[in-house]
Amino acid sequence: MKNFQKVIAKTKKHRQKILKKLAFTQKKILTLAKSYRRQMLVRFITLEELYGDLPKLATNDSESISTTETLQMPFYFEAQHLQGDTYSLPPLYTITLSNFIFCARYNIILTQFRKIISNSISTQTDSEQFSFRALNFSRLSKLSGHYTLFRSHKNEYYHTIIDNLPRLYLLHQSEFRSLPEIRLLCAGEPTKVETFFLEKLLPDNVTPILVNEEELFQIEHLIFPSFLSRRYAGYLPPFYLKWFLEKVAPQRSSQKNKRIFISRVQTQRGQLRCILNEDELCETLKQYGFQKYVLEHLSIEEQIALFYDAEFVIGAHGAGLIKYLFFLQKTIRV
């Protein structure tokens, strides 16, 4: 009898194990099915596929730089397109689109058939991040006149500086300055940092307006400026940086006397990339005239002034090092 009970118990345990595996497999199959369904429903298309050689207002600024050192470097698989003898800027242009749709929730452009214009995405193009319902069944409002877009990254300082703000440079072409008004659509309130830069970089005839993130907007004339950088590159051309610094840098000579150590240890986000023995490191760096700064404790104006006067900068990998933009025209060691 005892042996029989043991067999029954063992059978039940084995059955539970099989059912658990089946449940896991079923869940995995459902996840894959949903993913496949979304890939079939959420579709992408490029402006080039739509229009071919549709006239674009192109700039004459083009550039290639030598990058032979990258041939010996290990690259993240999605960034392997950057590995080569040279790096070239992407085509720089603006194009005016008629009756295209702006999806404020994702800061992307759609065709009237709800295909996503992949040119409007600077980072991920995975269909998993887009809701089919949001793209197709959100309330649609129509806007007349000329509009352009500002893609906000509220918690991603790097993308604001490298991907989004540089596109404003292309709005300063004479063809757009002659328009009475261009409205800049902002999905949600810009951050203090974004507001600072928008006030410095926007043409006089461009006015920011806030829109509901849960709506779609069909726009009569949509001015689309291209991105100045390629995905994962983080490289901005000298002609843009010169223009950028003229707009935002202090109107004085650089003192070039600051030796800066960028600390992340005191910030919640910084815990992910903090230096474990930072206190010990700071004591050593003090001997060489370095001072510790927690950038989150400084206003954007204070940060710009600090790095404008930099002589040396030390810091862990992270968006804080993007401040090199404010001293690129000087010889400096990072």
GROMACS .gro file of C-alpha atoms in nm:
model
  334
    1MET     CA    1   0.000   0.000   0.000
    2LYS     CA    2   0.283   0.237   0.091
    3ASN     CA    3   0.456   0.163  -0.239
    4PHE     CA    4   0.133   0.235  -0.423
    5GLN     CA    5   0.097   0.572  -0.245
    6LYS     CA    6   0.455   0.658  -0.334
    7VAL     CA    7   0.384   0.580  -0.699
    8ILE     CA    8   0.069   0.797  -0.690
    9ALA     CA    9   0.259   1.086  -0.526
   10LYS     CA   10   0.541   1.055  -0.776
   11THR     CA   11   0.293   1.049  -1.065
   12LYS     CA   12   0.117   1.361  -0.935
   13LYS     CA   13   0.449   1.541  -0.897
   14HIS     CA   14   0.552   1.441  -1.247
   15ARG     CA   15   0.211   1.553  -1.381
   16GLN     CA   16   0.244   1.891  -1.210
   17LYS     CA   17   0.588   1.932  -1.359
   18ILE     CA   18   0.457   1.856  -1.709
   19LEU     CA   19   0.163   2.095  -1.664
   20LYS     CA   20   0.401   2.367  -1.548
   21LYS     CA   21   0.615   2.317  -1.858
   22LEU     CA   22   0.307   2.319  -2.080
   23ALA     CA   23   0.184   2.642  -1.921
   24PHE     CA   24   0.524   2.804  -1.977
   25THR     CA   25   0.532   2.683  -2.338
   26GLN     CA   26   0.176   2.806  -2.397
   27LYS     CA   27   0.265   3.147  -2.253
   28LYS     CA   28   0.572   3.166  -2.474
   29ILE     CA   29   0.372   3.071  -2.785
   30LEU     CA   30   0.109   3.337  -2.704
   31THR     CA   31   0.381   3.598  -2.657
   32LEU     CA   32   0.539   3.507  -2.990
   33ALA     CA   33   0.197   3.510  -3.159
   34LYS     CA   34   0.121   3.856  -3.021
   35SER     CA   35   0.462   3.978  -3.131
   36TYR     CA   36   0.411   3.839  -3.482
   37ARG     CA   37   0.062   3.990  -3.500
   38ARG     CA   38   0.196   4.330  -3.397
   39GLN     CA   39   0.474   4.308  -3.654
   40MET     CA   40   0.212   4.240  -3.920
   41LEU     CA   41  -0.012   4.527  -3.806
   42VAL     CA   42   0.250   4.792  -3.721
   43ARG     CA   43   0.421   4.875  -4.048
   44PHE     CA   44   0.714   5.100  -4.139
   45ILE     CA   45   0.803   5.287  -4.456
   46THR     CA   46   1.072   5.540  -4.547
   47LEU     CA   47   1.022   5.873  -4.723
   48GLU     CA   48   1.245   5.741  -5.000
   49GLU     CA   49   1.016   5.442  -5.053
   50LEU     CA   50   0.715   5.671  -5.060
   51TYR     CA   51   0.842   5.943  -5.288
   52GLY     CA   52   1.169   5.839  -5.444
   53ASP     CA   53   1.334   6.159  -5.560
   54LEU     CA   54   1.082   6.398  -5.409
   55PRO     CA   55   1.253   6.741  -5.398
   56LYS     CA   56   1.415   6.809  -5.064
   57LEU     CA   57   1.561   7.132  -4.936
   58ALA     CA   58   1.914   6.997  -4.893
   59THR     CA   59   2.206   7.174  -4.728
   60ASN     CA   60   2.547   7.197  -4.889
   61ASP     CA   61   2.713   7.075  -4.572
   62SER     CA   62   2.866   6.730  -4.612
   63GLU     CA   63   3.156   6.571  -4.435
   64SER     CA   64   3.351   6.250  -4.396
   65ILE     CA   65   3.609   6.180  -4.129
   66SER     CA   66   3.868   5.906  -4.096
   67THR     CA   67   3.772   5.631  -3.850
   68THR     CA   68   4.032   5.362  -3.926
   69GLU     CA   69   4.078   5.299  -3.553
   70THR     CA   70   3.727   5.150  -3.537
   71LEU     CA   71   3.835   4.853  -3.747
   72GLN     CA   72   4.010   4.708  -3.441
   73MET     CA   73   3.730   4.781  -3.196
   74PRO     CA   74   3.454   4.546  -3.073
   75PHE     CA   75   3.116   4.693  -3.173
   76TYR     CA   76   2.766   4.643  -3.037
   77PHE     CA   77   2.585   4.441  -3.304
   78GLU     CA   78   2.332   4.715  -3.384
   79ALA     CA   79   2.613   4.969  -3.428
   80GLN     CA   80   2.830   4.762  -3.660
   81HIS     CA   81   2.724   4.979  -3.955
   82LEU     CA   82   2.952   5.249  -3.808
   83GLN     CA   83   3.264   5.033  -3.827
   84GLY     CA   84   3.479   5.128  -4.126
   85ASP     CA   85   3.758   5.342  -4.268
   86THR     CA   86   3.545   5.657  -4.270
   87TYR     CA   87   3.231   5.800  -4.115
   88SER     CA   88   3.004   6.015  -4.331
   89LEU     CA   89   2.726   6.243  -4.218
   90PRO     CA   90   2.374   6.129  -4.307
   91PRO     CA   91   2.203   6.331  -4.583
   92LEU     CA   92   2.098   6.664  -4.432
   93TYR     CA   93   1.769   6.797  -4.563
   94THR     CA   94   1.425   6.930  -4.485
   95ILE     CA   95   1.110   6.824  -4.662
   96THR     CA   96   0.757   6.967  -4.641
   97LEU     CA   97   0.492   6.695  -4.619
   98SER     CA   98   0.122   6.750  -4.685
   99ASN     CA   99  -0.153   6.597  -4.469
  100PHE     CA  100   0.072   6.357  -4.283
  101ILE     CA  101  -0.020   6.251  -3.930
  102PHE     CA  102   0.173   6.329  -3.613
  103CYS     CA  103   0.139   6.070  -3.335
  104ALA     CA  104   0.212   6.272  -3.022
  105ARG     CA  105   0.233   5.966  -2.798
  106TYR     CA  106   0.544   5.837  -2.976
  107ASN     CA  107   0.666   6.159  -3.143
  108ILE     CA  108   0.651   5.995  -3.486
  109ILE     CA  109   0.501   6.068  -3.828
  110LEU     CA  110   0.244   5.842  -3.996
  111THR     CA  111   0.104   5.820  -4.346
  112GLN     CA  112  -0.273   5.845  -4.389
  113PHE     CA  113  -0.272   5.463  -4.396
  114ARG     CA  114  -0.099   5.463  -4.054
  115LYS     CA  115   0.238   5.341  -4.171
  116ILE     CA  116   0.520   5.475  -3.953
  117ILE     CA  117   0.773   5.697  -4.133
  118SER     CA  118   1.094   5.537  -4.010
  119ASN     CA  119   1.290   5.857  -4.089
  120SER     CA  120   1.109   6.018  -3.795
  121ILE     CA  121   1.260   5.773  -3.544
  122SER     CA  122   1.611   5.831  -3.413
  123THR     CA  123   1.645   5.532  -3.182
  124GLN     CA  124   1.446   5.206  -3.169
  125THR     CA  125   1.243   5.082  -3.465
  126ASP     CA  126   1.107   4.772  -3.291
  127SER     CA  127   0.734   4.735  -3.359
  128GLU     CA  128   0.689   4.601  -3.003
  129GLN     CA  129   0.707   4.951  -2.859
  130PHE     CA  130   0.411   5.082  -3.063
  131SER     CA  131   0.045   5.024  -2.982
  132PHE     CA  132  -0.165   4.939  -3.288
  133ARG     CA  133  -0.468   5.087  -3.114
  134ALA     CA  134  -0.287   5.416  -3.042
  135LEU     CA  135  -0.171   5.445  -3.403
  136ASN     CA  136  -0.510   5.373  -3.555
  137PHE     CA  137  -0.791   5.458  -3.316
  138SER     CA  138  -0.678   5.769  -3.127
  139ARG     CA  139  -0.876   6.087  -3.177
  140LEU     CA  140  -0.770   6.269  -3.498
  141SER     CA  141  -0.754   6.650  -3.510
  142LYS     CA  142  -0.671   6.854  -3.820
  143LEU     CA  143  -0.422   7.142  -3.812
  144SER     CA  144  -0.388   7.401  -4.088
  145GLY     CA  145  -0.075   7.605  -4.154
  146HIS     CA  146   0.295   7.520  -4.121
  147TYR     CA  147   0.419   7.299  -3.838
  148THR     CA  148   0.732   7.117  -3.734
  149LEU     CA  149   0.809   6.879  -3.447
  150PHE     CA  150   1.023   6.866  -3.136
  151ARG     CA  151   1.092   6.519  -3.008
  152SER     CA  152   1.138   6.533  -2.631
  153HIS     CA  153   1.335   6.287  -2.419
  154LYS     CA  154   1.248   6.397  -2.067
  155ASN     CA  155   1.491   6.159  -1.896
  156GLU     CA  156   1.745   6.120  -2.175
  157TYR     CA  157   1.974   6.423  -2.182
  158TYR     CA  158   2.200   6.257  -2.440
  159HIS     CA  159   1.924   6.220  -2.700
  160THR     CA  160   1.807   6.577  -2.642
  161ILE     CA  161   2.154   6.717  -2.713
  162ILE     CA  162   2.268   6.479  -2.988
  163ASP     CA  163   1.949   6.381  -3.172
  164ASN     CA  164   1.676   6.639  -3.118
  165LEU     CA  165   1.818   6.989  -3.077
  166PRO     CA  166   2.049   6.973  -3.383
  167ARG     CA  167   1.747   6.940  -3.612
  168LEU     CA  168   1.649   7.297  -3.522
  169TYR     CA  169   1.956   7.413  -3.714
  170LEU     CA  170   1.783   7.318  -4.040
  171LEU     CA  171   1.488   7.547  -3.967
  172HIS     CA  172   1.711   7.852  -4.011
  173GLN     CA  173   1.720   7.819  -4.390
  174SER     CA  174   1.596   8.127  -4.577
  175GLU     CA  175   1.296   7.943  -4.723
  176PHE     CA  176   1.152   7.898  -4.375
  177ARG     CA  177   1.244   8.238  -4.236
  178SER     CA  178   1.012   8.393  -4.495
  179LEU     CA  179   0.707   8.212  -4.353
  180PRO     CA  180   0.492   8.425  -4.119
  181GLU     CA  181   0.470   8.152  -3.853
  182ILE     CA  182   0.580   7.795  -3.795
  183ARG     CA  183   0.437   7.613  -3.495
  184LEU     CA  184   0.657   7.366  -3.310
  185LEU     CA  185   0.448   7.076  -3.178
  186CYS     CA  186   0.560   6.955  -2.834
  187ALA     CA  187   0.401   6.643  -2.691
  188GLY     CA  188   0.401   6.737  -2.325
  189GLU     CA  189   0.571   7.015  -2.132
  190PRO     CA  190   0.941   7.054  -2.226
  191THR     CA  191   1.191   7.017  -1.943
  192LYS     CA  192   1.374   7.321  -1.805
  193VAL     CA  193   1.682   7.221  -2.002
  194GLU     CA  194   1.483   7.181  -2.324
  195THR     CA  195   1.309   7.514  -2.268
  196PHE     CA  196   1.646   7.686  -2.221
  197PHE     CA  197   1.779   7.550  -2.550
  198LEU     CA  198   1.457   7.609  -2.744
  199GLU     CA  199   1.465   7.976  -2.647
  200LYS     CA  200   1.826   8.001  -2.768
  201LEU     CA  201   1.803   7.794  -3.088
  202LEU     CA  202   1.459   7.847  -3.243
  203PRO     CA  203   1.413   8.097  -3.529
  204ASP     CA  204   1.206   8.404  -3.438
  205ASN     CA  205   0.907   8.286  -3.643
  206VAL     CA  206   0.881   7.945  -3.470
  207THR     CA  207   0.639   7.918  -3.177
  208PRO     CA  208   0.625   7.611  -2.947
  209ILE     CA  209   0.276   7.479  -2.868
  210LEU     CA  210   0.174   7.191  -2.642
  211VAL     CA  211  -0.049   6.914  -2.774
  212ASN     CA  212  -0.234   6.624  -2.613
  213GLU     CA  213  -0.013   6.315  -2.608
  214GLU     CA  214  -0.313   6.087  -2.662
  215GLU     CA  215  -0.422   6.245  -2.992
  216LEU     CA  216  -0.326   6.216  -3.358
  217PHE     CA  217  -0.287   6.533  -3.565
  218GLN     CA  218  -0.327   6.555  -3.941
  219ILE     CA  219  -0.110   6.848  -4.051
  220GLU     CA  220  -0.161   7.059  -4.362
  221HIS     CA  221   0.209   7.148  -4.405
  222LEU     CA  222   0.459   6.952  -4.196
  223ILE     CA  223   0.823   7.065  -4.216
  224PHE     CA  224   1.038   6.760  -4.144
  225PRO     CA  225   1.408   6.825  -4.069
  226SER     CA  226   1.639   6.526  -4.091
  227PHE     CA  227   1.864   6.406  -3.811
  228LEU     CA  228   2.223   6.534  -3.816
  229SER     CA  229   2.364   6.217  -3.659
  230ARG     CA  230   2.340   5.847  -3.729
  231ARG     CA  231   2.211   5.596  -3.477
  232TYR     CA  232   2.472   5.514  -3.210
  233ALA     CA  233   2.728   5.754  -3.363
  234GLY     CA  234   2.697   6.056  -3.132
  235TYR     CA  235   2.900   6.262  -3.382
  236LEU     CA  236   2.792   6.616  -3.469
  237PRO     CA  237   2.956   6.815  -3.750
  238PRO     CA  238   3.182   7.115  -3.673
  239PHE     CA  239   2.964   7.361  -3.868
  240TYR     CA  240   2.672   7.277  -3.638
  241LEU     CA  241   2.881   7.292  -3.321
  242LYS     CA  242   3.015   7.635  -3.417
  243TRP     CA  243   2.657   7.760  -3.467
  244PHE     CA  244   2.542   7.592  -3.145
  245LEU     CA  245   2.818   7.747  -2.932
  246GLU     CA  246   2.753   8.091  -3.076
  247LYS     CA  247   2.393   8.057  -2.957
  248VAL     CA  248   2.443   7.912  -2.608
  249ALA     CA  249   2.799   7.972  -2.484
  250PRO     CA  250   2.892   8.267  -2.258
  251GLN     CA  251   2.980   8.580  -2.454
  252ARG     CA  252   3.331   8.608  -2.310
  253SER     CA  253   3.670   8.445  -2.335
  254SER     CA  254   3.717   8.109  -2.169
  255GLN     CA  255   3.914   8.115  -1.845
  256LYS     CA  256   4.022   7.755  -1.906
  257ASN     CA  257   4.105   7.703  -1.539
  258LYS     CA  258   3.856   7.439  -1.420
  259ARG     CA  259   3.968   7.085  -1.343
  260ILE     CA  260   3.642   6.893  -1.323
  261PHE     CA  261   3.557   6.554  -1.178
  262ILE     CA  262   3.198   6.452  -1.263
  263SER     CA  263   3.039   6.267  -0.971
  264ARG     CA  264   2.735   6.041  -1.007
  265VAL     CA  265   2.735   5.879  -0.665
  266GLN     CA  266   2.491   6.121  -0.499
  267THR     CA  267   2.217   6.085  -0.759
  268GLN     CA  268   1.959   5.807  -0.780
  269ARG     CA  269   2.021   5.751  -1.153
  270GLY     CA  270   2.394   5.772  -1.097
  271GLN     CA  271   2.398   5.464  -0.875
  272LEU     CA  272   2.404   5.258  -1.194
  273ARG     CA  273   2.741   5.401  -1.303
  274CYS     CA  274   2.903   5.526  -0.985
  275ILE     CA  275   3.268   5.480  -0.893
  276LEU     CA  276   3.278   5.253  -0.587
  277ASN     CA  277   3.586   5.414  -0.432
  278GLU     CA  278   3.493   5.770  -0.531
  279ASP     CA  279   3.591   5.928  -0.199
  280GLU     CA  280   3.938   5.779  -0.221
  281LEU     CA  281   3.968   5.888  -0.585
  282CYS     CA  282   3.860   6.244  -0.501
  283GLU     CA  283   4.127   6.274  -0.232
  284THR     CA  284   4.391   6.180  -0.488
  285LEU     CA  285   4.251   6.415  -0.755
  286LYS     CA  286   4.247   6.708  -0.513
  287GLN     CA  287   4.627   6.696  -0.516
  288TYR     CA  288   4.609   6.787  -0.885
  289GLY     CA  289   4.357   7.068  -0.846
  290PHE     CA  290   4.040   6.876  -0.937
  291GLN     CA  291   3.705   6.961  -0.783
  292LYS     CA  292   3.403   6.731  -0.764
  293TYR     CA  293   3.076   6.841  -0.927
  294VAL     CA  294   2.734   6.675  -0.920
  295LEU     CA  295   2.585   6.814  -1.240
  296GLU     CA  296   2.226   6.752  -1.134
  297HIS     CA  297   2.279   7.011  -0.859
  298LEU     CA  298   2.363   7.283  -1.114
  299SER     CA  299   2.134   7.470  -1.352
  300ILE     CA  300   2.198   7.428  -1.724
  301GLU     CA  301   2.342   7.782  -1.734
  302GLU     CA  302   2.585   7.693  -1.454
  303GLN     CA  303   2.683   7.369  -1.628
  304ILE     CA  304   2.756   7.547  -1.957
  305ALA     CA  305   2.967   7.813  -1.784
  306LEU     CA  306   3.155   7.545  -1.587
  307PHE     CA  307   3.253   7.340  -1.891
  308TYR     CA  308   3.319   7.648  -2.101
  309ASP     CA  309   3.603   7.723  -1.858
  310ALA     CA  310   3.727   7.362  -1.837
  311GLU     CA  311   4.092   7.262  -1.864
  312PHE     CA  312   4.062   6.894  -1.769
  313VAL     CA  313   3.755   6.672  -1.724
  314ILE     CA  314   3.735   6.329  -1.556
  315GLY     CA  315   3.416   6.127  -1.536
  316ALA     CA  316   3.257   5.785  -1.569
  317HIS     CA  317   3.082   5.692  -1.893
  318GLY     CA  318   2.747   5.867  -1.917
  319ALA     CA  319   2.549   6.163  -2.047
  320GLY     CA  320   2.748   6.402  -1.826
  321LEU     CA  321   3.036   6.384  -2.073
  322ILE     CA  322   2.809   6.534  -2.341
  323LYS     CA  323   2.913   6.867  -2.189
  324TYR     CA  324   3.225   6.837  -2.407
  325LEU     CA  325   3.015   7.027  -2.663
  326PHE     CA  326   3.072   7.342  -2.462
  327PHE     CA  327   3.449   7.328  -2.494
  328LEU     CA  328   3.506   7.160  -2.831
  329GLN     CA  329   3.666   7.469  -2.983
  330LYS     CA  330   3.944   7.464  -2.725
  331THR     CA  331   4.224   7.219  -2.656
  332ILE     CA  332   4.115   7.012  -2.360
  333ARG     CA  333   4.180   6.669  -2.212
  334VAL     CA  334   3.892   6.440  -2.117
   0.00000   0.00000   0.00000
